[in-house]
């Protein structure tokens, strides 16, 4: 298919240079906040403590934590432990030796959004837990490798699912990546599984997240009574890594790295 024949689907924004610069700055602050968490996280702290660190650091840099009050979310960061897939709400839960923990930070700086998440292994985790965390990270980077202009968006999810399944894991379908930059969640929705052809083509100036959630057991999710916390249906482990990515003329730029 020729470049000229591509349509930009409704709601998908092609960012201007100025907008990209703003999203890049915000994304760099998101990265710094995750670096700060990485320096401090250890067994014995509560997830509320991580929330305080992220909240204070964000405000100190003149930014706003995007999760706070987003559709009623009550805290400034998502912290998801072990069988929690995503959107864990910080509380008085204590991080314990052997836990695997996702911290997902989204920053609004000068009106621009950056979104990234990492896994942290607390103390000594099982070999299988560590393998899940590593494969989930590989899935993120294998997805990012598929980001290039005039390629179908479906290639990302296809490549991620191949890698997860090859390693005996499954891919969550109920949540995905998303366009981002001027809002928290924009079009397009980015699948981490499924068909190579979605009929949406990547274009220079598109910005979206890739954030595969990889499960040890079944891929299905269950929503807890708080209406945010998503857990695995079988109680097994889940791991997630996330970056905000820009489509460039030649490939991609990871804005949160
Ligand atoms: N950061 C999450 C994402 O990657 C969204 C969290 S929404 C919240 O899309 F309200 F739970 F913060
Ligand atoms: Co996120
Ligand atoms: Co996201």
Tab-separated table of C-alpha atoms and ligand atoms in Angstrom:
chain	number	residue	atom	x	y	z
A	1	UNK	CA	0.000	0.000	0.000
A	2	UNK	CA	1.368	3.450	-0.815
A	3	UNK	CA	1.872	6.076	1.863
A	4	UNK	CA	-0.648	8.370	0.242
A	5	UNK	CA	-3.526	5.915	0.529
A	6	UNK	CA	-3.440	5.804	4.326
A	7	UNK	CA	-6.253	7.342	6.245
A	8	UNK	CA	-5.865	8.517	9.805
A	9	UNK	CA	-8.679	6.872	11.770
A	10	UNK	CA	-11.115	9.146	13.616
A	11	UNK	CA	-9.747	10.365	16.956
A	12	UNK	CA	-6.119	9.468	16.183
A	13	UNK	CA	-4.061	12.642	16.560
A	14	UNK	CA	-0.871	13.341	14.641
A	15	UNK	CA	1.150	15.481	17.015
A	16	UNK	CA	2.941	18.669	15.948
A	17	UNK	CA	6.639	19.203	16.710
A	18	UNK	CA	5.664	21.490	19.579
A	19	UNK	CA	3.268	18.920	21.029
A	20	UNK	CA	5.898	16.168	20.713
A	21	UNK	CA	8.360	18.356	22.607
A	22	UNK	CA	5.812	18.814	25.414
A	23	UNK	CA	5.009	15.089	25.571
A	24	UNK	CA	8.745	14.290	25.558
A	25	UNK	CA	9.326	16.565	28.584
A	26	UNK	CA	6.395	15.081	30.470
A	27	UNK	CA	7.541	11.550	29.588
A	28	UNK	CA	11.047	12.320	30.854
A	29	UNK	CA	9.583	13.414	34.190
A	30	UNK	CA	7.594	10.140	34.299
A	31	UNK	CA	10.874	8.255	33.751
A	32	UNK	CA	12.609	10.232	36.523
A	33	UNK	CA	9.774	9.448	38.937
A	34	UNK	CA	10.141	5.725	38.175
A	35	UNK	CA	13.917	6.010	38.707
A	36	UNK	CA	13.201	7.618	42.091
A	37	UNK	CA	10.825	4.754	43.003
A	38	UNK	CA	13.458	2.221	41.864
A	39	UNK	CA	16.016	3.813	44.215
A	40	UNK	CA	13.723	3.709	47.236
A	41	UNK	CA	11.474	0.645	46.925
A	42	UNK	CA	12.160	-2.143	49.442
A	43	UNK	CA	10.385	-4.792	51.523
A	44	UNK	CA	8.347	-3.476	54.461
A	45	UNK	CA	6.970	-0.269	52.926
A	46	UNK	CA	3.286	0.168	52.089
A	47	UNK	CA	1.891	0.954	48.660
A	48	UNK	CA	0.629	4.222	50.207
A	49	UNK	CA	4.277	5.174	50.750
A	50	UNK	CA	4.948	4.748	47.012
A	51	UNK	CA	1.875	6.923	46.387
A	52	UNK	CA	3.310	9.668	48.624
A	53	UNK	CA	6.704	9.551	46.889
A	54	UNK	CA	5.129	9.798	43.438
A	55	UNK	CA	2.671	12.505	44.457
A	56	UNK	CA	5.307	14.715	46.120
A	57	UNK	CA	7.909	14.284	43.379
A	58	UNK	CA	5.349	15.091	40.666
A	59	UNK	CA	4.092	18.243	42.401
A	60	UNK	CA	7.648	19.381	43.197
A	61	UNK	CA	8.379	19.416	39.458
A	62	UNK	CA	5.324	21.533	38.658
A	63	UNK	CA	3.363	18.593	37.262
A	64	UNK	CA	0.091	16.820	38.118
A	65	UNK	CA	-0.288	13.062	38.765
A	66	UNK	CA	-2.766	12.045	36.053
A	67	UNK	CA	-4.382	9.118	37.934
A	68	UNK	CA	-5.589	11.302	40.837
A	69	UNK	CA	-9.360	11.777	40.408
A	70	UNK	CA	-9.219	10.303	36.878
A	71	UNK	CA	-12.705	8.794	36.500
A	72	UNK	CA	-12.776	8.725	40.292
A	73	UNK	CA	-9.421	6.950	40.824
A	74	UNK	CA	-8.490	7.966	44.404
A	75	UNK	CA	-4.660	7.963	44.329
A	76	UNK	CA	-1.735	9.391	42.327
A	77	UNK	CA	-0.219	6.147	41.038
A	78	UNK	CA	-1.249	2.557	40.304
A	79	UNK	CA	0.551	-0.174	42.271
A	80	UNK	CA	-0.288	-3.750	41.295
A	81	UNK	CA	1.099	-6.683	43.296
A	82	UNK	CA	1.392	-10.365	42.218
A	83	UNK	CA	-2.053	-11.482	40.915
A	84	UNK	CA	-3.167	-7.870	40.371
A	85	UNK	CA	-2.994	-7.197	36.635
A	86	UNK	CA	-3.358	-3.399	36.695
A	87	UNK	CA	-4.978	-0.370	38.395
A	88	UNK	CA	-4.112	-1.459	41.930
A	89	UNK	CA	-5.043	1.308	44.412
A	90	UNK	CA	-2.339	2.243	46.951
A	91	UNK	CA	-3.333	1.431	50.543
A	92	UNK	CA	-1.777	0.032	53.724
A	93	UNK	CA	-0.656	-3.202	52.023
A	94	UNK	CA	2.974	-3.939	52.883
A	95	UNK	CA	5.481	-5.064	50.219
A	96	UNK	CA	6.842	-8.447	51.220
A	97	UNK	CA	9.848	-10.497	50.245
A	98	UNK	CA	9.090	-12.377	47.019
A	99	UNK	CA	6.398	-9.996	45.725
A	100	UNK	CA	6.439	-8.786	42.132
A	101	UNK	CA	5.092	-5.243	41.894
A	102	UNK	CA	4.098	-2.985	39.004
A	103	UNK	CA	4.308	0.775	39.524
A	104	UNK	CA	2.519	2.724	36.761
A	105	UNK	CA	3.147	6.486	36.683
A	106	UNK	CA	1.380	9.029	34.482
A	107	UNK	CA	2.415	12.673	34.556
A	108	UNK	CA	0.739	15.834	33.241
A	109	UNK	CA	3.324	18.559	32.586
A	110	UNK	CA	2.197	21.806	30.897
A	111	UNK	CA	-0.913	19.926	29.758
A	112	UNK	CA	1.016	17.052	28.126
A	113	UNK	CA	0.827	13.408	29.277
A	114	UNK	CA	3.571	10.782	29.701
A	115	UNK	CA	2.774	7.243	30.887
A	116	UNK	CA	5.154	4.434	31.888
A	117	UNK	CA	5.325	1.472	34.234
A	118	UNK	CA	7.913	-0.992	35.458
A	119	UNK	CA	8.042	-4.156	37.519
A	120	UNK	CA	9.991	-4.397	40.757
A	121	UNK	CA	11.039	-7.664	42.364
A	122	UNK	CA	10.935	-7.350	46.148
A	123	UNK	CA	13.713	-9.324	47.808
A	124	UNK	CA	13.949	-12.904	46.610
A	125	UNK	CA	11.175	-13.967	44.235
A	126	UNK	CA	10.725	-17.451	42.773
A	127	UNK	CA	12.498	-18.315	39.499
A	128	UNK	CA	9.109	-18.561	37.798
A	129	UNK	CA	8.051	-15.096	39.019
A	130	UNK	CA	11.353	-13.626	37.793
A	131	UNK	CA	10.927	-15.351	34.421
A	132	UNK	CA	7.431	-13.859	34.064
A	133	UNK	CA	8.761	-10.370	34.838
A	134	UNK	CA	11.568	-10.783	32.276
A	135	UNK	CA	9.338	-12.173	29.540
A	136	UNK	CA	6.835	-9.336	30.097
A	137	UNK	CA	9.678	-6.823	29.642
A	138	UNK	CA	10.829	-8.609	26.494
A	139	UNK	CA	7.232	-8.447	25.220
A	140	UNK	CA	7.248	-4.641	25.629
A	141	UNK	CA	10.489	-4.241	23.644
A	142	UNK	CA	9.421	-6.760	20.981
A	143	UNK	CA	6.256	-4.685	20.591
A	144	UNK	CA	8.291	-1.476	20.330
A	145	UNK	CA	10.463	-3.121	17.622
A	146	UNK	CA	7.322	-3.307	15.469
A	147	UNK	CA	6.737	0.458	15.633
A	148	UNK	CA	7.554	1.935	12.244
A	149	UNK	CA	5.688	4.217	9.879
A	150	UNK	CA	3.255	2.752	7.340
A	151	UNK	CA	3.131	-0.596	9.151
A	152	UNK	CA	-0.159	-1.979	10.517
A	153	UNK	CA	-0.703	-1.409	14.263
A	154	UNK	CA	-1.689	-5.093	14.516
A	155	UNK	CA	1.957	-6.151	14.115
A	156	UNK	CA	2.656	-4.955	17.668
A	157	UNK	CA	0.151	-7.224	19.362
A	158	UNK	CA	0.905	-10.125	17.054
A	159	UNK	CA	4.635	-10.035	17.935
A	160	UNK	CA	3.922	-9.665	21.661
A	161	UNK	CA	1.527	-12.618	21.758
A	162	UNK	CA	3.948	-14.852	19.848
A	163	UNK	CA	6.663	-14.187	22.437
A	164	UNK	CA	4.375	-14.641	25.449
A	165	UNK	CA	2.889	-17.907	24.187
A	166	UNK	CA	6.296	-19.282	23.176
A	167	UNK	CA	7.267	-18.853	26.834
A	168	UNK	CA	4.140	-20.564	28.163
A	169	UNK	CA	2.359	-17.382	29.258
A	170	UNK	CA	-0.846	-15.625	28.159
A	171	UNK	CA	-1.738	-12.061	27.162
A	172	UNK	CA	-4.474	-10.011	28.837
A	173	UNK	CA	-7.114	-8.900	26.335
A	174	UNK	CA	-9.392	-6.738	28.445
A	175	UNK	CA	-6.900	-3.851	28.739
A	176	UNK	CA	-4.536	-2.399	26.158
A	177	UNK	CA	-2.244	0.410	25.190
A	178	UNK	CA	-3.632	3.711	23.982
A	179	UNK	CA	-2.935	6.908	22.156
A	180	UNK	CA	-1.692	9.554	24.595
A	181	UNK	CA	-0.326	13.079	24.725
A	182	UNK	CA	-3.045	15.700	24.875
A	183	UNK	CA	-5.300	13.399	26.922
A	184	UNK	CA	-4.638	10.373	29.156
A	185	UNK	CA	-6.391	7.905	26.878
A	186	UNK	CA	-6.732	8.738	23.178
A	187	UNK	CA	-7.377	6.655	20.092
A	188	UNK	CA	-6.116	4.231	18.928
A	189	UNK	CA	-6.535	1.300	21.268
A	190	UNK	CA	-3.340	-0.805	21.057
A	191	UNK	CA	-3.917	-4.570	21.303
A	192	UNK	CA	-1.207	-6.757	22.809
A	193	UNK	CA	-2.528	-9.880	21.058
A	194	UNK	CA	-4.312	-10.962	17.929
A	195	UNK	CA	-4.269	-10.267	14.219
A	196	UNK	CA	-1.375	-8.691	12.315
A	197	UNK	CA	-3.879	-6.661	10.336
A	198	UNK	CA	-6.119	-4.213	12.130
A	199	UNK	CA	-6.410	-1.774	9.253
A	200	UNK	CA	-4.827	1.013	11.289
A	201	UNK	CA	-1.460	2.148	10.035
A	202	UNK	CA	1.221	3.844	12.143
A	203	UNK	CA	2.175	7.336	10.968
A	204	UNK	CA	4.994	9.687	11.987
A	205	UNK	CA	3.756	11.955	14.782
A	206	UNK	CA	1.491	9.336	16.378
A	207	UNK	CA	2.152	8.799	20.095
A	208	UNK	CA	0.807	5.779	21.953
A	209	UNK	CA	1.626	3.465	24.822
A	210	UNK	CA	2.554	-0.195	24.654
A	211	UNK	CA	1.882	-1.883	27.999
A	212	UNK	CA	1.512	-5.658	27.737
A	213	UNK	CA	0.048	-7.480	30.736
A	214	UNK	CA	1.398	-11.041	30.704
A	215	UNK	CA	-0.171	-13.768	32.855
A	216	UNK	CA	1.288	-16.937	34.284
A	217	UNK	CA	-2.031	-18.792	33.914
A	218	UNK	CA	-5.303	-17.828	32.251
A	219	UNK	CA	-5.630	-14.508	30.439
A	220	UNK	CA	-9.080	-13.610	31.785
A	221	UNK	CA	-9.504	-10.748	34.231
A	222	UNK	CA	-11.809	-10.109	37.172
A	223	UNK	CA	-12.657	-6.664	38.508
A	224	UNK	CA	-12.682	-6.276	42.288
A	225	UNK	CA	-15.478	-4.571	44.233
A	226	UNK	CA	-13.576	-1.240	44.248
A	227	UNK	CA	-14.296	-1.234	40.466
A	228	UNK	CA	-10.600	-0.515	39.639
A	229	UNK	CA	-8.369	-3.389	40.733
A	230	UNK	CA	-8.118	-5.990	37.953
A	231	UNK	CA	-6.932	-9.432	39.060
A	232	UNK	CA	-6.215	-12.726	37.329
A	233	UNK	CA	-9.206	-15.051	37.302
A	234	UNK	CA	-7.101	-17.989	38.595
A	235	UNK	CA	-5.093	-16.089	41.238
A	236	UNK	CA	-1.807	-16.636	39.376
A	237	UNK	CA	0.796	-13.930	38.757
A	238	UNK	CA	0.658	-11.107	36.196
A	239	UNK	CA	3.405	-8.720	35.052
A	240	UNK	CA	3.296	-5.463	33.059
A	241	UNK	CA	5.800	-2.981	31.627
A	242	UNK	CA	4.841	0.215	29.787
A	243	UNK	CA	6.438	2.912	27.642
A	244	UNK	CA	5.108	5.929	25.753
A	245	UNK	CA	6.346	5.685	22.150
A	246	UNK	CA	6.498	8.192	19.251
A	247	UNK	CA	6.314	7.010	15.636
A	248	UNK	CA	9.148	8.746	13.739
A	249	UNK	CA	9.994	8.932	10.008
A	250	UNK	CA	12.388	6.003	10.436
A	251	UNK	CA	10.925	3.930	13.302
A	252	UNK	CA	10.238	4.935	16.866
A	253	UNK	CA	11.453	6.976	19.806
A	254	UNK	CA	10.752	5.737	23.332
A	255	UNK	CA	9.747	8.952	25.072
A	256	UNK	CA	9.766	7.480	28.602
A	257	UNK	CA	13.277	6.004	28.349
B	1	LIG	N1	-1.659	4.288	33.717
B	1	LIG	C1	-2.723	3.424	33.268
B	1	LIG	C2	-2.485	3.156	31.799
B	1	LIG	O1	-1.395	2.779	31.476
B	1	LIG	C3	-4.070	3.999	33.488
B	1	LIG	C4	-4.412	4.180	34.906
B	1	LIG	S1	-5.957	4.865	35.035
B	1	LIG	C5	-6.079	5.118	36.692
B	1	LIG	O2	-3.280	3.370	30.945
B	1	LIG	F1	-7.121	5.853	36.880
B	1	LIG	F2	-6.157	3.937	37.276
B	1	LIG	F3	-5.004	5.730	37.108
B	2	LIG	CO1	0.193	3.540	32.625
B	3	LIG	CO1	-1.069	3.557	29.618
